Short mmCIF file of C-alpha atoms in Angstrom, two decimals:
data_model
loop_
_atom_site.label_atom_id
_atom_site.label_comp_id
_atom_site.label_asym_id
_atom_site.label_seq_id
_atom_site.Cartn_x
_atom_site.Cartn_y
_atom_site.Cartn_z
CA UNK T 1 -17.04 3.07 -2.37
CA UNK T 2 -13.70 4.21 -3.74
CA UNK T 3 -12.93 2.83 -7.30
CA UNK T 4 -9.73 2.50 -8.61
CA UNK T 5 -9.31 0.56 -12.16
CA UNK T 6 -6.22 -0.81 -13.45
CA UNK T 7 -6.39 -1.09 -17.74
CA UNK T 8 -5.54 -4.14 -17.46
CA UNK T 9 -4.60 -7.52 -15.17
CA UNK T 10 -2.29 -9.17 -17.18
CA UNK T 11 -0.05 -8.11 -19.93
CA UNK T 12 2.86 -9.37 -21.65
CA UNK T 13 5.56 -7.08 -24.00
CA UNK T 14 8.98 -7.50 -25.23
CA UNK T 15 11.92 -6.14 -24.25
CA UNK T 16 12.49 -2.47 -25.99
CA UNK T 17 8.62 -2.04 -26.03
CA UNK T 18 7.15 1.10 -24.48
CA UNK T 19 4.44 0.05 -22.42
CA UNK T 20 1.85 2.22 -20.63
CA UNK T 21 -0.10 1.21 -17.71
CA UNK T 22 -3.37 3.37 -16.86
CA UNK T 23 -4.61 3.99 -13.43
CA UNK T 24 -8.41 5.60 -13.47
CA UNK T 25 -10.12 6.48 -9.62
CA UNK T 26 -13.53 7.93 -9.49
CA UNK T 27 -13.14 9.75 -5.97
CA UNK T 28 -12.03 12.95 -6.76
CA UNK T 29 -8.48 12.00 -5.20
CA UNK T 30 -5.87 14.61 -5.16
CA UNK T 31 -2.95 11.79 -4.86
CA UNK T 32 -2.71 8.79 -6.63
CA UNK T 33 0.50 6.42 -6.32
CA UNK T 34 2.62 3.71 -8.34
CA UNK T 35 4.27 0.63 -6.34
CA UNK T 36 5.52 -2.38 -7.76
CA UNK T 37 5.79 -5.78 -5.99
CA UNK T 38 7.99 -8.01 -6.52
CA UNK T 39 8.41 -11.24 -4.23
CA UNK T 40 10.98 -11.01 -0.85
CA UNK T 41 10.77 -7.25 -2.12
CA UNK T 42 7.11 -6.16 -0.51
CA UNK T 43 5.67 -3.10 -2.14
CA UNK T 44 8.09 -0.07 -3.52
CA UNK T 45 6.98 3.20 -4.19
CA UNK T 46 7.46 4.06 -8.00
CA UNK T 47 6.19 7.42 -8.06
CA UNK T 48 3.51 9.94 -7.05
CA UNK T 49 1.73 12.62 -7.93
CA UNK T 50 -0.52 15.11 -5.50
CA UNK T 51 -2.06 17.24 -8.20
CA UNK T 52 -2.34 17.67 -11.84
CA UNK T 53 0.76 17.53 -13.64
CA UNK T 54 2.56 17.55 -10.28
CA UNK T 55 4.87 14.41 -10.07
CA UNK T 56 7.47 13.49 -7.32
CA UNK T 57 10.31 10.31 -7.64
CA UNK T 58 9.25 7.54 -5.23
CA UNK T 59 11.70 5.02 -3.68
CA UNK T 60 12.94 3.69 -7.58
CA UNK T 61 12.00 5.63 -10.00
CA UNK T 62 14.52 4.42 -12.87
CA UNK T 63 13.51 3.16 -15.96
CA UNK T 64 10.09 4.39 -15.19
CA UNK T 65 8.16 7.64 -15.95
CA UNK T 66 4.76 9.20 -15.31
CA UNK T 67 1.56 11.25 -16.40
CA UNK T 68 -0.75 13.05 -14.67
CA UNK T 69 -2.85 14.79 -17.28
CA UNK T 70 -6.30 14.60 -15.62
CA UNK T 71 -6.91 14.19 -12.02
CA UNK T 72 -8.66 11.20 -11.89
CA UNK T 73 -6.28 9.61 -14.93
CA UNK T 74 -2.31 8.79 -13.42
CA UNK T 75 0.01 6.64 -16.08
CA UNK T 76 2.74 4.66 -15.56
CA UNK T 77 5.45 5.11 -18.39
CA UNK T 78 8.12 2.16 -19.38
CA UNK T 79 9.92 4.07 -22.55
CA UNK T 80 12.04 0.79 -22.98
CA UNK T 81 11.06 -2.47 -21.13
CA UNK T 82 12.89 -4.66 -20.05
CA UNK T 83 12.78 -8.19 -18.11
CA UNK T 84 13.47 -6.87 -15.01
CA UNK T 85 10.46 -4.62 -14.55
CA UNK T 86 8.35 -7.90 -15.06
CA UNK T 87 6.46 -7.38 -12.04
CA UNK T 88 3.12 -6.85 -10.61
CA UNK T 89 2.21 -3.26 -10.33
CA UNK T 90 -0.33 -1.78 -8.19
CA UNK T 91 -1.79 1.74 -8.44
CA UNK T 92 -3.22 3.75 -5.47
CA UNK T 93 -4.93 6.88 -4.51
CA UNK T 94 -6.06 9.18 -1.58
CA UNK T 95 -7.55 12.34 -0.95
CA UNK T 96 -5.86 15.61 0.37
CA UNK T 97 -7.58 15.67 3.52
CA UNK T 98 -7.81 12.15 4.77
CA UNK T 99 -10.46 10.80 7.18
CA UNK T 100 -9.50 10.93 10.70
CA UNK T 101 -10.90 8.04 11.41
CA UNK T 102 -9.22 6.33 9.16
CA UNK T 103 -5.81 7.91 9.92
CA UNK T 104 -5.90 10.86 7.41
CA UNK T 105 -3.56 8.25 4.94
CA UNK T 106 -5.77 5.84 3.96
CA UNK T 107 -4.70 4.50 0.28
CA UNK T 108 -6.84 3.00 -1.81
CA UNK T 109 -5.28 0.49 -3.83
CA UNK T 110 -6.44 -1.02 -7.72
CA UNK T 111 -6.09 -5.28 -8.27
CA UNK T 112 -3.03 -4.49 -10.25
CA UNK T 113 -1.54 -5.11 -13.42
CA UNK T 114 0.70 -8.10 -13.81
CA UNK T 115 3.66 -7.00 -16.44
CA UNK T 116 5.48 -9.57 -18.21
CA UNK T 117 8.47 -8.36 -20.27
CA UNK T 118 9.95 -11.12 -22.21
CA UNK V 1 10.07 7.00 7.90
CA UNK V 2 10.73 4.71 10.50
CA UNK V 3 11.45 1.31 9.79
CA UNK V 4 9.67 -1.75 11.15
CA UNK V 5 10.04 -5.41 12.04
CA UNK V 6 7.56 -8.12 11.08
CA UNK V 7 8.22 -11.75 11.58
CA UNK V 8 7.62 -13.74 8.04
CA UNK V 9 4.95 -15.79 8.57
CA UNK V 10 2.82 -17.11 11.10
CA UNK V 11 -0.41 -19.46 11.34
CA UNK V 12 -3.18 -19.58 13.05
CA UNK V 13 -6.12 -22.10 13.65
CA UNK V 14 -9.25 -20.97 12.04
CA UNK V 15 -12.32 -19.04 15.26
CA UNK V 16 -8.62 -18.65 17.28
CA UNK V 17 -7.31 -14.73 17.96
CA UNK V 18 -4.26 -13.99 15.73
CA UNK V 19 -1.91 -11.45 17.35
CA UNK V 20 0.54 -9.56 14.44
CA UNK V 21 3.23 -8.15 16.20
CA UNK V 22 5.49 -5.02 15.11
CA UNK V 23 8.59 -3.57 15.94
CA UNK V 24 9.08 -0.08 15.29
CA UNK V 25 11.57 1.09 17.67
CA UNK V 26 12.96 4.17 16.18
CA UNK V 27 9.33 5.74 15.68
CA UNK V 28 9.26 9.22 16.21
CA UNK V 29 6.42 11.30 18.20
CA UNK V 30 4.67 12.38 15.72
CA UNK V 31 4.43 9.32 13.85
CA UNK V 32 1.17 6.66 13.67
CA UNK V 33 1.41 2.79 13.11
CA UNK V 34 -0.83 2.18 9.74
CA UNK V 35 -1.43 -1.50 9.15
CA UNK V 36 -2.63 -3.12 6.12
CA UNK V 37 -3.47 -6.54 4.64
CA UNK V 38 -2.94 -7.94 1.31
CA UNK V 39 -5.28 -10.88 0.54
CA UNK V 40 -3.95 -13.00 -2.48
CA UNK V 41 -4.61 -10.93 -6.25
CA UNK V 42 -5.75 -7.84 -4.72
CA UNK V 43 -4.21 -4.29 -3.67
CA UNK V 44 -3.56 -3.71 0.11
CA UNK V 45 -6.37 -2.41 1.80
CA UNK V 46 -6.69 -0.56 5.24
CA UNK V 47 -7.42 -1.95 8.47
CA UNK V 48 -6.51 -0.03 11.54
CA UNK V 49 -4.31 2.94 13.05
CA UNK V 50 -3.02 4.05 15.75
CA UNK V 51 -0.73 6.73 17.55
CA UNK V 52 0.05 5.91 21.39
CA UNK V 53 -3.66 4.66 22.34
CA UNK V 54 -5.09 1.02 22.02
CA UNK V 55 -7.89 0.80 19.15
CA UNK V 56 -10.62 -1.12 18.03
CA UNK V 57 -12.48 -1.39 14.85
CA UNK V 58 -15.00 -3.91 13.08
CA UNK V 59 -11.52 -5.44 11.36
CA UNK V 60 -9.34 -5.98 14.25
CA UNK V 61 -7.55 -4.71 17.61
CA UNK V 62 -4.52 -2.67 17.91
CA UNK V 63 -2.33 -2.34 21.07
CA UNK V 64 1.03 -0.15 21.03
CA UNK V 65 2.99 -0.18 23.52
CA UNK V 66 3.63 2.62 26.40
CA UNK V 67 6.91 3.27 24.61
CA UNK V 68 5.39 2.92 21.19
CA UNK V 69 8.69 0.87 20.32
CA UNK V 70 5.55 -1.99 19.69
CA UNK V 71 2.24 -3.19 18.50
CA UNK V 72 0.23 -6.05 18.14
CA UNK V 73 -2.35 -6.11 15.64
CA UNK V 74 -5.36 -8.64 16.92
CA UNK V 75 -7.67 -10.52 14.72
CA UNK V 76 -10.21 -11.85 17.37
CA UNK V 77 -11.64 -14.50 15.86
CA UNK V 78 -9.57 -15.73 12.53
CA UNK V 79 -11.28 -16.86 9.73
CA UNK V 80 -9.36 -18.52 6.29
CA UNK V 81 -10.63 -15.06 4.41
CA UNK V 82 -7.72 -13.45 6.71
CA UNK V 83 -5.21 -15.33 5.34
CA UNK V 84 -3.28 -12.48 3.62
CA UNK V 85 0.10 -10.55 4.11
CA UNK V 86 -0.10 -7.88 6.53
CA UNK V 87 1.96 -4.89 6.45
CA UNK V 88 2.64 -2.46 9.77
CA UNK V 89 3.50 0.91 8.42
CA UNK V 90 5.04 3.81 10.81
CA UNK V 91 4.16 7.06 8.84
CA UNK V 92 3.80 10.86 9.78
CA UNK V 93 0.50 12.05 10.34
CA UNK V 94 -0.69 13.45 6.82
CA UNK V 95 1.02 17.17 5.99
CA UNK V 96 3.34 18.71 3.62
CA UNK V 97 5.25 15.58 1.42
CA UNK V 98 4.08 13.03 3.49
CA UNK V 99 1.79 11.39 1.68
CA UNK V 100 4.06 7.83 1.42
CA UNK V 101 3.58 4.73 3.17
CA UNK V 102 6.63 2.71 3.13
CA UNK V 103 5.68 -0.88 2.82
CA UNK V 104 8.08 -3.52 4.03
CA UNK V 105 7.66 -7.27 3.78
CA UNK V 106 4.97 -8.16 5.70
CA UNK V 107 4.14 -11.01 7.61
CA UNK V 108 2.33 -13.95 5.79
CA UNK V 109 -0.62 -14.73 8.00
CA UNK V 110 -2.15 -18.46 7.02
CA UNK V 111 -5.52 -19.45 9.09
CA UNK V 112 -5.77 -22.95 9.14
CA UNK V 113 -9.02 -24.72 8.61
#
């Protein structure tokens, strides 16, 4: 089965704080995804990234940055929090060539990471 | 992508069908219907897809419409452990830079015991 790990479920930081939030997936995944959720909101894309050091803006990508060092490894980057990106943020991957079957864009999603910025 | 309609919520009685439906009237030909459920303090996961056919999986049942303009996702037999949000995503067929799925808001589905 696909893993993908979150560093951590809960965390709380102050405002100015850079915070980074790790996303690991042991598939061999070429893309991996950030969304937050927020609620009346649903889930909005962050950013992605479908390769190594290859990153592309997803639907709000302010205030936020990213890493993609290693392939399995993605980052999410908050250089200066602040209270409203408390949220819960959920990471996601999937591989280059999807599974027919299973619509060739299956995502595979972490439990999340619930950021509290006070 | 195209954009979709979900109602908010809906219940069902627990060993009853629960029929999702979707409205997706501006999706394009070359676009599927992806849907997904979120059960409470976990990531979305997968359940079916579709592009103009009816489809069947160990999850659920999905009918589009001739005109595609609607679906209706089917859960044949409800149990509570389907009470989740679930999300009907129109999306290209993988290629190129279309690797997002758009999530919208979902529609709250609560079994009732």
């Amino acid at each position: 089965d696909v893993k993908v790990t979150q560093s951590s479920r809960y965390l709380v930081k102050r405002t100015g704080e850079k915070v980074f939030l790790e996303c690991v997936q042991d598939m061999d995944h070429e893309n991996m995804f950030w969304y937050r959720q927020d609620p009346g909101l649903g889930l909005r894309l962050i950013y992605f990234s479908y390769d190594v050091k290859m990153k592309e803006k997803g639907d709000i990508p302010e205030g936020y940055s990213v890493s993609r060092e290693k392939k399995e490894r993605f980052s999410l980057i908050l250089e200066s929090a602040s209270t409203n990106q408390t949220s819960m943020y959920l990471c996601a991957s999937s591989p280059l060539a999807g599974a027919p079957q299973r619509g060739y864009n299956e995502q595979f999603f972490g439990p999340g990471t619930r950021l509290t910025v006070l | 992508d195209a954009k979709t309609t979900q109602p908010t919520s809906m219940d069902c009685a627990e060993g009853r069908a629960a029929n999702l439906p979707c409205n997706h009237s501006t999706i394009s030909g070359n676009e599927y219907v992806y849907w997904y459920r979120q059960i409470h303090s976990q990531g979305p996961q997968y359940i079916i897809h579709g592009l103009k056919n009816n489809e069947t999986n160990e999850m659920a049942s999905l009918i589009i419409t001739e005109d595609r303009k609607s679906s209706t996702l089917i859960l044949p037999h409800a149990t509570l452990r389907d009470t989740a949000v679930y999300y009907c995503i129109v999306s290209p067929r993988r290629g190129g830079s279309n690797y997002k799925l758009t999530f919208g808001k979902g529609t709250l589905l609560t079994v009732n015991p």
